[in-house]
């Protein structure tokens, strides 16, 4: 069981989920669907630096739900930082840990939560399919130029993008985006986040 998750929803109670900010454009849905269930997970997906954690914190506050950051949960499980996992055990091992943490979140039916996934989490194994079966998936569609600006400030925490020049970072992020786009676009809700 994951800690710090209060049981906030009562059986047979309908909850209409509001958006924390008004997005510039919303594809596939104009609002979050009405949900009637005791247990609810809202998964935030998107590129590294797309704002999953900060958007998730705002949404979690408004819905009075906890937010679980998958990268933090992976670090707790492995008892080491993600850059160290990549360096010592490789990306394959990291992706397996990521998959295990995702399954633990889905199987732990003790509480509802907002889940900020890692940027690559939906793109490996059958993770995106599992995310869509287990809850509501929201893709934060953020322009590459904005992601590059954010990433240049925090590359030390992002093992796949460390020591990159701005131009190399832009190229790598663009390539990564095109590889991952087909997974991100499987989300139930797509939010354009340029003005968020």
mmCIF file of C-alpha atoms in Angstrom:
data_model
loop_
_atom_site.group_PDB
_atom_site.id
_atom_site.type_symbol
_atom_site.label_atom_id
_atom_site.label_comp_id
_atom_site.label_asym_id
_atom_site.label_seq_id
_atom_site.Cartn_x
_atom_site.Cartn_y
_atom_site.Cartn_z
ATOM 1 C CA UNK A 1 0.000 0.000 0.000
ATOM 2 C CA UNK A 2 1.245 3.493 -0.815
ATOM 3 C CA UNK A 3 1.336 5.907 2.103
ATOM 4 C CA UNK A 4 -0.421 9.226 2.524
ATOM 5 C CA UNK A 5 -3.511 8.546 0.448
ATOM 6 C CA UNK A 6 -6.747 9.365 2.272
ATOM 7 C CA UNK A 7 -9.943 7.676 1.195
ATOM 8 C CA UNK A 8 -11.727 10.813 -0.015
ATOM 9 C CA UNK A 9 -14.487 9.478 -2.210
ATOM 10 C CA UNK A 10 -17.562 7.749 -0.821
ATOM 11 C CA UNK A 11 -19.390 4.960 -2.656
ATOM 12 C CA UNK A 12 -22.281 6.019 -4.895
ATOM 13 C CA UNK A 13 -21.153 9.634 -4.902
ATOM 14 C CA UNK A 14 -20.773 11.376 -8.259
ATOM 15 C CA UNK A 15 -17.779 13.654 -8.662
ATOM 16 C CA UNK A 16 -17.430 16.092 -11.558
ATOM 17 C CA UNK A 17 -13.760 16.870 -12.023
ATOM 18 C CA UNK A 18 -12.983 20.534 -12.865
ATOM 19 C CA UNK A 19 -9.904 21.592 -14.793
ATOM 20 C CA UNK A 20 -7.488 23.636 -12.646
ATOM 21 C CA UNK A 21 -6.919 26.179 -15.412
ATOM 22 C CA UNK A 22 -8.628 26.976 -18.662
ATOM 23 C CA UNK A 23 -6.459 25.495 -21.438
ATOM 24 C CA UNK A 24 -5.975 27.272 -24.743
ATOM 25 C CA UNK A 25 -7.310 24.262 -26.627
ATOM 26 C CA UNK A 26 -8.614 20.890 -25.526
ATOM 27 C CA UNK A 27 -8.785 17.954 -27.898
ATOM 28 C CA UNK A 28 -11.024 14.894 -27.562
ATOM 29 C CA UNK A 29 -12.952 16.309 -24.591
ATOM 30 C CA UNK A 30 -14.200 19.647 -23.355
ATOM 31 C CA UNK A 31 -14.093 18.666 -19.689
ATOM 32 C CA UNK A 32 -13.162 15.718 -17.554
ATOM 33 C CA UNK A 33 -15.863 13.072 -17.474
ATOM 34 C CA UNK A 34 -18.210 12.530 -14.549
ATOM 35 C CA UNK A 35 -16.961 9.614 -12.487
ATOM 36 C CA UNK A 36 -18.943 7.407 -10.132
ATOM 37 C CA UNK A 37 -16.641 5.110 -8.221
ATOM 38 C CA UNK A 38 -14.853 4.743 -4.935
ATOM 39 C CA UNK A 39 -11.387 4.424 -6.439
ATOM 40 C CA UNK A 40 -10.055 6.797 -9.089
ATOM 41 C CA UNK A 41 -6.652 7.400 -10.640
ATOM 42 C CA UNK A 42 -5.856 10.338 -12.915
ATOM 43 C CA UNK A 43 -2.641 9.761 -14.879
ATOM 44 C CA UNK A 44 -0.730 12.736 -16.279
ATOM 45 C CA UNK A 45 1.467 11.885 -19.257
ATOM 46 C CA UNK A 46 3.776 13.927 -21.445
ATOM 47 C CA UNK A 47 7.353 14.694 -22.310
ATOM 48 C CA UNK A 48 9.890 15.401 -19.576
ATOM 49 C CA UNK A 49 9.492 19.056 -18.683
ATOM 50 C CA UNK A 50 5.878 19.247 -19.879
ATOM 51 C CA UNK A 51 4.679 20.249 -16.408
ATOM 52 C CA UNK A 52 3.145 16.988 -15.186
ATOM 53 C CA UNK A 53 4.237 17.482 -11.588
ATOM 54 C CA UNK A 54 3.313 21.171 -11.296
ATOM 55 C CA UNK A 55 -0.022 20.717 -13.119
ATOM 56 C CA UNK A 56 -0.634 17.629 -10.990
ATOM 57 C CA UNK A 57 -0.038 19.563 -7.774
ATOM 58 C CA UNK A 58 -2.595 22.186 -8.822
ATOM 59 C CA UNK A 59 -5.133 19.546 -9.836
ATOM 60 C CA UNK A 60 -4.510 17.563 -6.636
ATOM 61 C CA UNK A 61 -5.124 20.676 -4.518
ATOM 62 C CA UNK A 62 -8.381 21.446 -6.282
ATOM 63 C CA UNK A 63 -9.627 17.869 -5.992
ATOM 64 C CA UNK A 64 -8.140 17.353 -2.504
ATOM 65 C CA UNK A 65 -6.365 14.234 -3.730
ATOM 66 C CA UNK A 66 -2.768 13.182 -3.134
ATOM 67 C CA UNK A 67 -0.286 13.373 -5.986
ATOM 68 C CA UNK A 68 2.094 10.502 -6.598
ATOM 69 C CA UNK A 69 5.149 11.178 -8.723
ATOM 70 C CA UNK A 70 6.240 7.902 -10.322
ATOM 71 C CA UNK A 71 9.887 9.003 -10.453
ATOM 72 C CA UNK A 72 9.846 9.584 -6.674
ATOM 73 C CA UNK A 73 8.239 6.169 -6.123
ATOM 74 C CA UNK A 74 10.864 4.502 -8.334
ATOM 75 C CA UNK A 75 13.653 6.161 -6.344
ATOM 76 C CA UNK A 76 12.070 4.959 -3.085
ATOM 77 C CA UNK A 77 11.748 1.416 -4.418
ATOM 78 C CA UNK A 78 15.314 1.304 -5.780
ATOM 79 C CA UNK A 79 16.756 3.301 -2.862
ATOM 80 C CA UNK A 80 18.782 5.360 -5.316
ATOM 81 C CA UNK A 81 18.320 8.369 -7.579
ATOM 82 C CA UNK A 82 17.208 7.844 -11.164
ATOM 83 C CA UNK A 83 20.484 9.092 -12.722
ATOM 84 C CA UNK A 84 22.303 6.491 -10.593
ATOM 85 C CA UNK A 85 19.932 3.730 -11.739
ATOM 86 C CA UNK A 86 20.639 4.656 -15.378
ATOM 87 C CA UNK A 87 24.381 4.843 -14.760
ATOM 88 C CA UNK A 88 24.764 1.631 -12.739
ATOM 89 C CA UNK A 89 21.984 -0.602 -14.070
ATOM 90 C CA UNK A 90 20.972 0.876 -17.422
ATOM 91 C CA UNK A 91 17.761 2.144 -18.970
ATOM 92 C CA UNK A 92 16.317 -1.374 -19.357
ATOM 93 C CA UNK A 93 16.415 -1.950 -15.595
ATOM 94 C CA UNK A 94 14.900 1.489 -14.988
ATOM 95 C CA UNK A 95 12.016 0.744 -17.376
ATOM 96 C CA UNK A 96 11.337 -2.528 -15.573
ATOM 97 C CA UNK A 97 11.223 -0.692 -12.210
ATOM 98 C CA UNK A 98 8.926 1.901 -13.777
ATOM 99 C CA UNK A 99 6.600 -0.866 -14.962
ATOM 100 C CA UNK A 100 6.573 -2.477 -11.495
ATOM 101 C CA UNK A 101 5.720 0.837 -9.813
ATOM 102 C CA UNK A 102 2.908 1.469 -12.309
ATOM 103 C CA UNK A 103 1.418 -1.962 -11.588
ATOM 104 C CA UNK A 104 1.701 -1.367 -7.822
ATOM 105 C CA UNK A 105 -0.181 1.933 -8.184
ATOM 106 C CA UNK A 106 -2.911 0.302 -10.262
ATOM 107 C CA UNK A 107 -3.264 -2.713 -7.967
ATOM 108 C CA UNK A 108 -3.370 -0.655 -4.738
ATOM 109 C CA UNK A 109 -7.076 0.137 -4.599
ATOM 110 C CA UNK A 110 -6.854 1.879 -1.209
ATOM 111 C CA UNK A 111 -7.162 5.474 -2.424
ATOM 112 C CA UNK A 112 -7.706 7.806 -5.321
ATOM 113 C CA UNK A 113 -4.787 9.911 -6.563
ATOM 114 C CA UNK A 114 -3.260 12.048 -9.268
ATOM 115 C CA UNK A 115 -0.292 10.166 -10.792
ATOM 116 C CA UNK A 116 2.481 12.092 -12.570
ATOM 117 C CA UNK A 117 4.119 9.496 -14.809
ATOM 118 C CA UNK A 118 7.673 9.655 -16.051
ATOM 119 C CA UNK A 119 8.003 10.962 -19.603
ATOM 120 C CA UNK A 120 8.713 7.516 -21.037
ATOM 121 C CA UNK A 121 6.366 5.506 -18.817
ATOM 122 C CA UNK A 122 3.477 5.279 -21.325
ATOM 123 C CA UNK A 123 5.855 4.250 -24.129
ATOM 124 C CA UNK A 124 7.161 0.902 -22.897
ATOM 125 C CA UNK A 125 5.593 -2.532 -22.477
ATOM 126 C CA UNK A 126 1.790 -2.241 -22.371
ATOM 127 C CA UNK A 127 1.926 0.661 -19.913
ATOM 128 C CA UNK A 128 -0.347 3.044 -21.831
ATOM 129 C CA UNK A 129 -2.979 0.348 -22.237
ATOM 130 C CA UNK A 130 -2.822 -0.342 -18.486
ATOM 131 C CA UNK A 131 -3.044 3.382 -17.690
ATOM 132 C CA UNK A 132 -6.169 3.767 -19.843
ATOM 133 C CA UNK A 133 -7.810 0.717 -18.265
ATOM 134 C CA UNK A 134 -7.035 1.829 -14.711
ATOM 135 C CA UNK A 135 -8.102 5.462 -14.779
ATOM 136 C CA UNK A 136 -8.296 8.738 -16.648
ATOM 137 C CA UNK A 137 -5.275 9.580 -18.798
ATOM 138 C CA UNK A 138 -4.385 13.171 -19.628
ATOM 139 C CA UNK A 139 -1.616 14.060 -22.083
ATOM 140 C CA UNK A 140 -0.039 17.477 -21.496
ATOM 141 C CA UNK A 141 0.825 18.602 -25.027
ATOM 142 C CA UNK A 142 3.610 21.132 -24.469
ATOM 143 C CA UNK A 143 5.621 22.817 -27.269
ATOM 144 C CA UNK A 144 9.225 21.629 -27.620
ATOM 145 C CA UNK A 145 10.643 25.169 -27.255
ATOM 146 C CA UNK A 146 9.029 25.452 -23.817
ATOM 147 C CA UNK A 147 10.260 22.010 -22.770
ATOM 148 C CA UNK A 148 13.810 22.925 -23.876
ATOM 149 C CA UNK A 149 13.703 26.100 -21.744
ATOM 150 C CA UNK A 150 12.618 24.093 -18.700
ATOM 151 C CA UNK A 151 15.042 21.237 -19.304
ATOM 152 C CA UNK A 152 18.066 23.503 -19.639
ATOM 153 C CA UNK A 153 17.457 24.493 -16.015
ATOM 154 C CA UNK A 154 17.283 20.902 -14.697
ATOM 155 C CA UNK A 155 19.283 18.518 -16.912
ATOM 156 C CA UNK A 156 21.148 17.079 -13.913
ATOM 157 C CA UNK A 157 17.903 15.332 -12.895
ATOM 158 C CA UNK A 158 17.256 13.954 -16.397
ATOM 159 C CA UNK A 159 19.748 11.205 -17.271
ATOM 160 C CA UNK A 160 18.764 10.960 -20.938
ATOM 161 C CA UNK A 161 19.465 14.670 -21.476
ATOM 162 C CA UNK A 162 22.519 15.427 -19.340
ATOM 163 C CA UNK A 163 25.349 17.556 -20.741
ATOM 164 C CA UNK A 164 23.448 18.574 -23.870
ATOM 165 C CA UNK A 165 23.861 21.943 -25.556
ATOM 166 C CA UNK A 166 20.608 23.836 -26.199
ATOM 167 C CA UNK A 167 20.628 22.816 -29.887
ATOM 168 C CA UNK A 168 21.492 19.171 -29.123
ATOM 169 C CA UNK A 169 18.802 19.120 -26.435
ATOM 170 C CA UNK A 170 16.223 20.513 -28.878
ATOM 171 C CA UNK A 171 17.158 17.875 -31.476
ATOM 172 C CA UNK A 172 17.066 15.027 -28.961
ATOM 173 C CA UNK A 173 13.739 16.142 -27.479
ATOM 174 C CA UNK A 174 12.204 16.536 -30.934
ATOM 175 C CA UNK A 175 13.356 13.045 -31.933
ATOM 176 C CA UNK A 176 12.110 11.594 -28.635
ATOM 177 C CA UNK A 177 8.751 13.335 -29.053
ATOM 178 C CA UNK A 178 8.190 11.825 -32.503
ATOM 179 C CA UNK A 179 9.064 8.371 -31.150
ATOM 180 C CA UNK A 180 6.645 8.735 -28.229
ATOM 181 C CA UNK A 181 3.820 10.672 -29.884
ATOM 182 C CA UNK A 182 1.804 7.560 -30.841
ATOM 183 C CA UNK A 183 1.691 6.549 -27.167
ATOM 184 C CA UNK A 184 0.898 10.012 -25.809
ATOM 185 C CA UNK A 185 -1.947 10.414 -28.301
ATOM 186 C CA UNK A 186 -3.653 7.330 -26.872
ATOM 187 C CA UNK A 187 -4.552 9.426 -23.813
ATOM 188 C CA UNK A 188 -8.246 9.940 -23.183
ATOM 189 C CA UNK A 189 -7.782 13.706 -22.825
ATOM 190 C CA UNK A 190 -5.231 15.935 -24.554
ATOM 191 C CA UNK A 191 -4.516 19.377 -23.078
ATOM 192 C CA UNK A 192 -2.615 22.040 -25.003
ATOM 193 C CA UNK A 193 -0.484 23.560 -22.247
ATOM 194 C CA UNK A 194 1.374 26.428 -23.906
ATOM 195 C CA UNK A 195 -0.466 29.059 -21.863
ATOM 196 C CA UNK A 196 -0.781 27.073 -18.641
#
